[in-house]
PDB file of C-alpha atoms in Angstrom:
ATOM      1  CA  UNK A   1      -8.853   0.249 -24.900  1.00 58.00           C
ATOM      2  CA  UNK A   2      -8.216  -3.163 -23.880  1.00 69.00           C
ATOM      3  CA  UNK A   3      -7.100  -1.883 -19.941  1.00 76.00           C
ATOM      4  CA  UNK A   4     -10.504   0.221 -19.821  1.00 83.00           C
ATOM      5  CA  UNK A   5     -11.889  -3.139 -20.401  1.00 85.00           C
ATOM      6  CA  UNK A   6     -10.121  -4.917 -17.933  1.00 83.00           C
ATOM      7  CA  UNK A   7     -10.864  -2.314 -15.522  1.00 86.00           C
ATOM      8  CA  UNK A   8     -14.411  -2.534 -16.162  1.00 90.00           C
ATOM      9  CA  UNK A   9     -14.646  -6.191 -16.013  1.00 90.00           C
ATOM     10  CA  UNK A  10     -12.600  -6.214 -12.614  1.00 89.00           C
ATOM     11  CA  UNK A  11     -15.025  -4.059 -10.964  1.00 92.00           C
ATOM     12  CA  UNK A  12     -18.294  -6.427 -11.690  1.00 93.00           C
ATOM     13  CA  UNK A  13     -15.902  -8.918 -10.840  1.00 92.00           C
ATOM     14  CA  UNK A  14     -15.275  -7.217  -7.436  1.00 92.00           C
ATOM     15  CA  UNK A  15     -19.155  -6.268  -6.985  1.00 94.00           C
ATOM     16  CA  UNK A  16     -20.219 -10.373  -7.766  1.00 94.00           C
ATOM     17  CA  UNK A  17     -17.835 -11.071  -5.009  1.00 92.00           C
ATOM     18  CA  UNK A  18     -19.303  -8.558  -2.597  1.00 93.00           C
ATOM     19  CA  UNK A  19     -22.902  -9.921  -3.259  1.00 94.00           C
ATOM     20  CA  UNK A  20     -21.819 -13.673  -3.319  1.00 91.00           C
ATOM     21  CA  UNK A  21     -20.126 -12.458   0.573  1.00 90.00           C
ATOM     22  CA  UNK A  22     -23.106 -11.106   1.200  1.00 90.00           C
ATOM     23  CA  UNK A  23     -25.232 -14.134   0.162  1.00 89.00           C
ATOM     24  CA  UNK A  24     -22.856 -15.911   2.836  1.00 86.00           C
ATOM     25  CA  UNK A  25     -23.092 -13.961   5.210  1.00 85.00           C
ATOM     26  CA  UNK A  26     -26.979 -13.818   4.811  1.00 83.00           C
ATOM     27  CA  UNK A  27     -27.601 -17.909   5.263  1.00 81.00           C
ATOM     28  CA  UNK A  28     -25.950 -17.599   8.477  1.00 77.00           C
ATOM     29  CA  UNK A  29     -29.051 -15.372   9.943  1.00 76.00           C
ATOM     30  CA  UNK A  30     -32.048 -17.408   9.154  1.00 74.00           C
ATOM     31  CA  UNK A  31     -34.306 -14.500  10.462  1.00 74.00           C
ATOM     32  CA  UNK A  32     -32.766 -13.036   7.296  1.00 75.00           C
ATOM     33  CA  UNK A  33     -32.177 -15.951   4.691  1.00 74.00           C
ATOM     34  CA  UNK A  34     -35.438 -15.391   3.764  1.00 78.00           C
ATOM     35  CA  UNK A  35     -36.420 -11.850   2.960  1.00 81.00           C
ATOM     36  CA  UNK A  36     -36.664 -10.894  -0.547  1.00 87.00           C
ATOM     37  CA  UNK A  37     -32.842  -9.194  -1.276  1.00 87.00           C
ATOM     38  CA  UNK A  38     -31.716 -12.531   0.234  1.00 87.00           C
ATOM     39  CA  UNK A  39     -33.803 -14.960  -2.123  1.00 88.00           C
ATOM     40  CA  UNK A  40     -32.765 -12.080  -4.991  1.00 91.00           C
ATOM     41  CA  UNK A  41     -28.679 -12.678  -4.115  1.00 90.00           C
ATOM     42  CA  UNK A  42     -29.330 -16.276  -4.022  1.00 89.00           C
ATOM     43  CA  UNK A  43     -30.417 -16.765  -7.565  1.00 92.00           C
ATOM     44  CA  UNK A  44     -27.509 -14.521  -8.854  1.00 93.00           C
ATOM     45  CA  UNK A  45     -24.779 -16.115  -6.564  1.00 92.00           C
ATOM     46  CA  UNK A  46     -26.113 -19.913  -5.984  1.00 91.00           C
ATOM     47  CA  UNK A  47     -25.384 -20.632  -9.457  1.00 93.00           C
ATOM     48  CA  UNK A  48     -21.341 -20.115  -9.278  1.00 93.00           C
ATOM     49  CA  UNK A  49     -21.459 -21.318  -4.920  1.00 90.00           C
ATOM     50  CA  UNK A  50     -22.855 -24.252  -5.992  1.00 90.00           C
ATOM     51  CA  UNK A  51     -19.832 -24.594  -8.558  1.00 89.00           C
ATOM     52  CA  UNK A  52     -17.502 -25.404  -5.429  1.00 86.00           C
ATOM     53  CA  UNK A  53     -20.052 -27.210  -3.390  1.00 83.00           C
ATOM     54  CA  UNK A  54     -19.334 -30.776  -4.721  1.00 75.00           C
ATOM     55  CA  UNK A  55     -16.360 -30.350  -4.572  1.00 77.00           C
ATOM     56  CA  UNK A  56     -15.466 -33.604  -1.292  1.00 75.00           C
ATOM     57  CA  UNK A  57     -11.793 -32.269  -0.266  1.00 69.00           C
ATOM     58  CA  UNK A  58     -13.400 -29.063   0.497  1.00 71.00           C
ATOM     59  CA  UNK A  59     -15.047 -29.975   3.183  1.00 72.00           C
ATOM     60  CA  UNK A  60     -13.518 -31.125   6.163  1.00 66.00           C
ATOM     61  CA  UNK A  61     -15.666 -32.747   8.604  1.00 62.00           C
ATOM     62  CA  UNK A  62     -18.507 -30.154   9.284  1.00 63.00           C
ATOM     63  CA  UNK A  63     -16.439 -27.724   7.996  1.00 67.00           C
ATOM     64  CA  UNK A  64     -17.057 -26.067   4.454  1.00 74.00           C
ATOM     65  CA  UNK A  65     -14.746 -24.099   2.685  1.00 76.00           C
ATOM     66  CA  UNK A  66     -16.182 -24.277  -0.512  1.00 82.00           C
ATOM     67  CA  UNK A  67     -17.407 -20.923  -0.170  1.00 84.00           C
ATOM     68  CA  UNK A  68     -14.581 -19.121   0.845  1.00 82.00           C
ATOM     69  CA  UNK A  69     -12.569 -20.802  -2.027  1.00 83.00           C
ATOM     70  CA  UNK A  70     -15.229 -19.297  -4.344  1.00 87.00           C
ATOM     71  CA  UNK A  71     -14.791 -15.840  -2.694  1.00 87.00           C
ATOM     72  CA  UNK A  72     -11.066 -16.131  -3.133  1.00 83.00           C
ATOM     73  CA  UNK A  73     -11.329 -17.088  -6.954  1.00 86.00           C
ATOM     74  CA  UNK A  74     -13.372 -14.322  -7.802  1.00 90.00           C
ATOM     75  CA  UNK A  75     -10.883 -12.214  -5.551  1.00 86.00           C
ATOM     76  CA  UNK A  76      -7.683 -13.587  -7.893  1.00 82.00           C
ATOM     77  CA  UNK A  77     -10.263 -13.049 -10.963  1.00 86.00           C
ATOM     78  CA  UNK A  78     -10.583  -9.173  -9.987  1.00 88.00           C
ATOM     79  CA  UNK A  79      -6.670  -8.739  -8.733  1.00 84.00           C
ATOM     80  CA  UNK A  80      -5.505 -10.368 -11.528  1.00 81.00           C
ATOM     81  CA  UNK A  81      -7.945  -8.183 -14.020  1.00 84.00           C
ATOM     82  CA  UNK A  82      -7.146  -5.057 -12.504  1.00 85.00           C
ATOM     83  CA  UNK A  83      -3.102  -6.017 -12.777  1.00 81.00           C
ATOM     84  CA  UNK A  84      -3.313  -6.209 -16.307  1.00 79.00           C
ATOM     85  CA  UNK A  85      -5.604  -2.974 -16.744  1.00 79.00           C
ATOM     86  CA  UNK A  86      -2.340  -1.420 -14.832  1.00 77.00           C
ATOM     87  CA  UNK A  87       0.035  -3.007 -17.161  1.00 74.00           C
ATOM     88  CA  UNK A  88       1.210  -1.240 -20.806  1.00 72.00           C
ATOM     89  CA  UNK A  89       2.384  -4.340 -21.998  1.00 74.00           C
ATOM     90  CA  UNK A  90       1.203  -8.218 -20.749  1.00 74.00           C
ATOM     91  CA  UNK A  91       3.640 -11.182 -21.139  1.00 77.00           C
ATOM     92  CA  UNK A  92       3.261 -14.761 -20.608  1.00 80.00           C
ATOM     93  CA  UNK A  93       5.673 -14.473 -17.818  1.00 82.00           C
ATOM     94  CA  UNK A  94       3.455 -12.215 -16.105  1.00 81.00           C
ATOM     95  CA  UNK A  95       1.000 -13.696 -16.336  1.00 81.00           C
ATOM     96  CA  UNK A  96       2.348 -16.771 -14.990  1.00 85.00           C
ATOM     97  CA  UNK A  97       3.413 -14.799 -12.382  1.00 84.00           C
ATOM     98  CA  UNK A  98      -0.063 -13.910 -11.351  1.00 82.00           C
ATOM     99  CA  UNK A  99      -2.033 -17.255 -11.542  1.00 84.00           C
ATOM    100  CA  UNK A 100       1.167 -18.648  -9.506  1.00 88.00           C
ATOM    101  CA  UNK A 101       0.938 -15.737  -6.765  1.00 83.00           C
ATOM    102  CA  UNK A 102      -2.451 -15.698  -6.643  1.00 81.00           C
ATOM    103  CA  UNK A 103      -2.870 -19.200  -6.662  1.00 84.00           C
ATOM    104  CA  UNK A 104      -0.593 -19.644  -3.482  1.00 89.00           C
ATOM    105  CA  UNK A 105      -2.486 -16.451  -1.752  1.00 84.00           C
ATOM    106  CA  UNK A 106      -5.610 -18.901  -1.907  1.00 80.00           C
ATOM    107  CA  UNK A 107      -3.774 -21.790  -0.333  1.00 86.00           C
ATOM    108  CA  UNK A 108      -2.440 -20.094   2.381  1.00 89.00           C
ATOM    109  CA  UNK A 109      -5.510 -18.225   3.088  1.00 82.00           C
ATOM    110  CA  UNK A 110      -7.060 -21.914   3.673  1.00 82.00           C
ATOM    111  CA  UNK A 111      -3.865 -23.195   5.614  1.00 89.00           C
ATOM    112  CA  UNK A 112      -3.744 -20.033   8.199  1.00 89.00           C
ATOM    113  CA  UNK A 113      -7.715 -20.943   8.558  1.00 84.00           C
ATOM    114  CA  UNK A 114      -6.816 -24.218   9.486  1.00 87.00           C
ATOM    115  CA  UNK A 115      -3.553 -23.127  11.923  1.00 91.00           C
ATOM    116  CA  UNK A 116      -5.954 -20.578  13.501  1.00 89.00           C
ATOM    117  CA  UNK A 117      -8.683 -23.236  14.044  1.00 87.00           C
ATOM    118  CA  UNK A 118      -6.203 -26.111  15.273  1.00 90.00           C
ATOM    119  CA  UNK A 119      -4.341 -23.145  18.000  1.00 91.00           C
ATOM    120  CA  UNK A 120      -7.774 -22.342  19.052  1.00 86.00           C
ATOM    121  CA  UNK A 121      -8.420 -25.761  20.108  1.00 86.00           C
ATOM    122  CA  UNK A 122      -4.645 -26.272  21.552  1.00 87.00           C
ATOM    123  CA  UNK A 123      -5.007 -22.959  23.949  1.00 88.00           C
ATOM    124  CA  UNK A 124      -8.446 -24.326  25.146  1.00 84.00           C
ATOM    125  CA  UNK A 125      -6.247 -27.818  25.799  1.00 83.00           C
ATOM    126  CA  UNK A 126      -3.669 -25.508  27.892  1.00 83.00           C
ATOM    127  CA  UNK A 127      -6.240 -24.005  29.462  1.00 83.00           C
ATOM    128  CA  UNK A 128      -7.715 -27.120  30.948  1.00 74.00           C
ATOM    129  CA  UNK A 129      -4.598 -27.914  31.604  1.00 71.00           C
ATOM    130  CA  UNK A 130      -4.975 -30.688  28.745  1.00 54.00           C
ATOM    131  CA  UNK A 131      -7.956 -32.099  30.651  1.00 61.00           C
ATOM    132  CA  UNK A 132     -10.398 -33.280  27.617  1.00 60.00           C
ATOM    133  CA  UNK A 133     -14.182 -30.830  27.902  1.00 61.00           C
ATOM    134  CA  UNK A 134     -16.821 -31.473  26.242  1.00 65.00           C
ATOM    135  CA  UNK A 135     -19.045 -28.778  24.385  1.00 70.00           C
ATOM    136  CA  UNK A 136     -20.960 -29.108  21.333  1.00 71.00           C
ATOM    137  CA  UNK A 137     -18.818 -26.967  19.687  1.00 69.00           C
ATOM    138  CA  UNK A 138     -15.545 -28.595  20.611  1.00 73.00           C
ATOM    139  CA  UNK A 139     -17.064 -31.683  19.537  1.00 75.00           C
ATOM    140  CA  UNK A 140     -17.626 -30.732  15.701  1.00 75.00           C
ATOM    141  CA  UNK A 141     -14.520 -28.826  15.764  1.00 76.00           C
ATOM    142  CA  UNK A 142     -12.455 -32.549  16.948  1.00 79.00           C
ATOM    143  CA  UNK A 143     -14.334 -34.741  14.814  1.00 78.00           C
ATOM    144  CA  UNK A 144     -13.398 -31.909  11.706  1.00 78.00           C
ATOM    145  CA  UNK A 145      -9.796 -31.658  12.376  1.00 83.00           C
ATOM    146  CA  UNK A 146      -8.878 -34.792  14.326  1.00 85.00           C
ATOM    147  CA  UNK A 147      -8.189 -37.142  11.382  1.00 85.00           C
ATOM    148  CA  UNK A 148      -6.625 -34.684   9.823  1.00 86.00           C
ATOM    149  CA  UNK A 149      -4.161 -33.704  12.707  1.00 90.00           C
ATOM    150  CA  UNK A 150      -3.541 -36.963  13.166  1.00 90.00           C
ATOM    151  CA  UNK A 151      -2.451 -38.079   9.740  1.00 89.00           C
ATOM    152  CA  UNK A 152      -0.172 -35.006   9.859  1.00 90.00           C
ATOM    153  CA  UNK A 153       1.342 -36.112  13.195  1.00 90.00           C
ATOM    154  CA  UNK A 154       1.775 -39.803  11.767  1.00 90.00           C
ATOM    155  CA  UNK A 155       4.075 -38.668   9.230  1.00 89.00           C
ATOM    156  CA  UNK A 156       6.121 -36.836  11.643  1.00 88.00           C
ATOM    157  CA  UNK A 157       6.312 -39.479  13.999  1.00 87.00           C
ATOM    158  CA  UNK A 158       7.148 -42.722  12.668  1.00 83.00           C
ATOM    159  CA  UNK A 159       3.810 -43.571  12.824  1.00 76.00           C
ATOM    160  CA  UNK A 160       4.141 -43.969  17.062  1.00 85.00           C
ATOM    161  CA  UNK A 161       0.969 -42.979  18.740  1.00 87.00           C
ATOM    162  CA  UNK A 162       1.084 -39.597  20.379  1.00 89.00           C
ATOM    163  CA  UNK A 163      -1.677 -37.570  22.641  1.00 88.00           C
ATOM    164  CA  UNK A 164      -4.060 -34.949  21.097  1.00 87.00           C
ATOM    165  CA  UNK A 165      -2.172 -32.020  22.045  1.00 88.00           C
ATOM    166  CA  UNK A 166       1.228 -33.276  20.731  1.00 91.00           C
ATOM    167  CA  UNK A 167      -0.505 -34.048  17.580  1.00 92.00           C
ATOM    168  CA  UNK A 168      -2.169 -30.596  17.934  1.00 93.00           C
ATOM    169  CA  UNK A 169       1.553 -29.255  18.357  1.00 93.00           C
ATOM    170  CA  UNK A 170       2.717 -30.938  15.460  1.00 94.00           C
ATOM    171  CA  UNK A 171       0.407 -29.904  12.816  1.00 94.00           C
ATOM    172  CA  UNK A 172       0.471 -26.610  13.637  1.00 95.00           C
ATOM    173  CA  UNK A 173       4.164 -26.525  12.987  1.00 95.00           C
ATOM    174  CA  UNK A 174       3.967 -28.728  10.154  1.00 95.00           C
ATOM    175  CA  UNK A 175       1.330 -26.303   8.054  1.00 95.00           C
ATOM    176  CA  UNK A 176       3.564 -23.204   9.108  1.00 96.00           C
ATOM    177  CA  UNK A 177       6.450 -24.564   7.488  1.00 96.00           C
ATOM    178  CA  UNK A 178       4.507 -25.445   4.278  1.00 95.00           C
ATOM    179  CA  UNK A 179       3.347 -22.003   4.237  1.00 95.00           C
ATOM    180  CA  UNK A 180       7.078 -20.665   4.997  1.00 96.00           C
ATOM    181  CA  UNK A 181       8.535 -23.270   2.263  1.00 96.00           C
ATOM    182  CA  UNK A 182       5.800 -22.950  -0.291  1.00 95.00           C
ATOM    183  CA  UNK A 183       6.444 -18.982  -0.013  1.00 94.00           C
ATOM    184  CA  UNK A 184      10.075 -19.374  -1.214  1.00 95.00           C
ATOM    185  CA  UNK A 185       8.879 -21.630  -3.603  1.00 94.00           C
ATOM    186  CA  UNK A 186       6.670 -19.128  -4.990  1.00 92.00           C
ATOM    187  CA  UNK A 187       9.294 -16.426  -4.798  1.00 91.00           C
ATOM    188  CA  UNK A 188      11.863 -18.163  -6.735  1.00 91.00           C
ATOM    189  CA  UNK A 189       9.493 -19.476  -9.234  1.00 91.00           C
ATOM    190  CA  UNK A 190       7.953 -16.276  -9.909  1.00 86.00           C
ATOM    191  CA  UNK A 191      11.638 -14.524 -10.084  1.00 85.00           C
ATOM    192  CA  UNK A 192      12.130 -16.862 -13.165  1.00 86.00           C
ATOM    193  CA  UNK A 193       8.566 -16.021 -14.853  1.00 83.00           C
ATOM    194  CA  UNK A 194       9.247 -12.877 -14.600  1.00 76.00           C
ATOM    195  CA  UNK A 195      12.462 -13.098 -16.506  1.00 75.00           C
ATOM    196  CA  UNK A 196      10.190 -14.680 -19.162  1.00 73.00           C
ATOM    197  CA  UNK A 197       9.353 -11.885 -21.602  1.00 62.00           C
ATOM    198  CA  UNK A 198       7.268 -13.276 -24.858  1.00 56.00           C
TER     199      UNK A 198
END
């Protein structure tokens, strides 16, 4: 009885997600933001968005990923409800195991976001041949990410001043290796949960 249950309550989980993606997805169309299944998703899915939207480390110059961390919570919400439906018996290890796993699929989904954004931005540098060009867009996107890339580069360099693209270079590296080191991390931690069997 109880993994009927969490079966059941995985899949609303999984269909709130799909209409909170599609309330996103909807606000970036204006001709559409307004009709009336967008003003209908946005009184069942502003409620829990809004959750995430005060939230001041989430956003990162004009840059807001409070959103997409919603999306990934409900996403670990519905994985981790339709692991347990799967499972016979549930221990505290494995569960551990989960919120760990899960946990660290939602930070490096937001890391690779960032890496993807900051090697856009360094292969438009290379193409200029690091000659700076202006554009709107490549405005908002330095403002977002340059104090960030530089503090990153600062701790890498002794504090020394460096150009854009070296810093560019050097966070990119910097947030793969997290992502490499935090995955062994994860790894070995979760090898010991999952020893745990009470």
């Amino acid at each position: 009885m109880p993994r009927t249950i969490f079966s059941i309550v995985s899949f609303v989980v999984s269909v709130y997600a799909l209409l909170c993606f599609l309330r996103i997805l909807l606000t970036w169309v204006p001709a559409l933001s307004y009709s009336r299944f967008s003003r209908f998703l946005g009184k069942v899915c502003d409620p829990y968005l809004n959750v995430f939207r005060g939230i001041k480390w989430l956003r990162l110059g004009s840059f807001d990923f409070s959103a997409a961390l919603g999306l990934c919570i409900l996403g670990v919400l519905a994985t981790m409800l339709s692991s347990f439906a799967g499972r016979s018996t549930i221990t505290l290890g494995f569960v551990g195991q989960m919120i760990l796993q899960l946990a660290w699929s939602v930070i490096t989904s937001i890391i690779t976001f960032l890496i993807i954004i900051l090697a856009v931005r360094l292969i438009v540098l290379f193409v200029r041949k690091g000659q700076y060009y202006s554009s709107p867009i490549l405005d908002q996107i330095d403002a977002s990410i340059s104090p960030l890339v530089y503090n990153i580069a600062r701790t890498f360099t002794a504090g020394k001043k460096v150009s854009y693209t070296t810093a560019l270079v050097i966070a990119i590296i910097a947030l793969a290796a997290i992502i490499v080191l935090g995955s062994i991390a994860v790894w070995l931690i979760s090898g010991i949960l999952a020893g745990i069997s009470f």
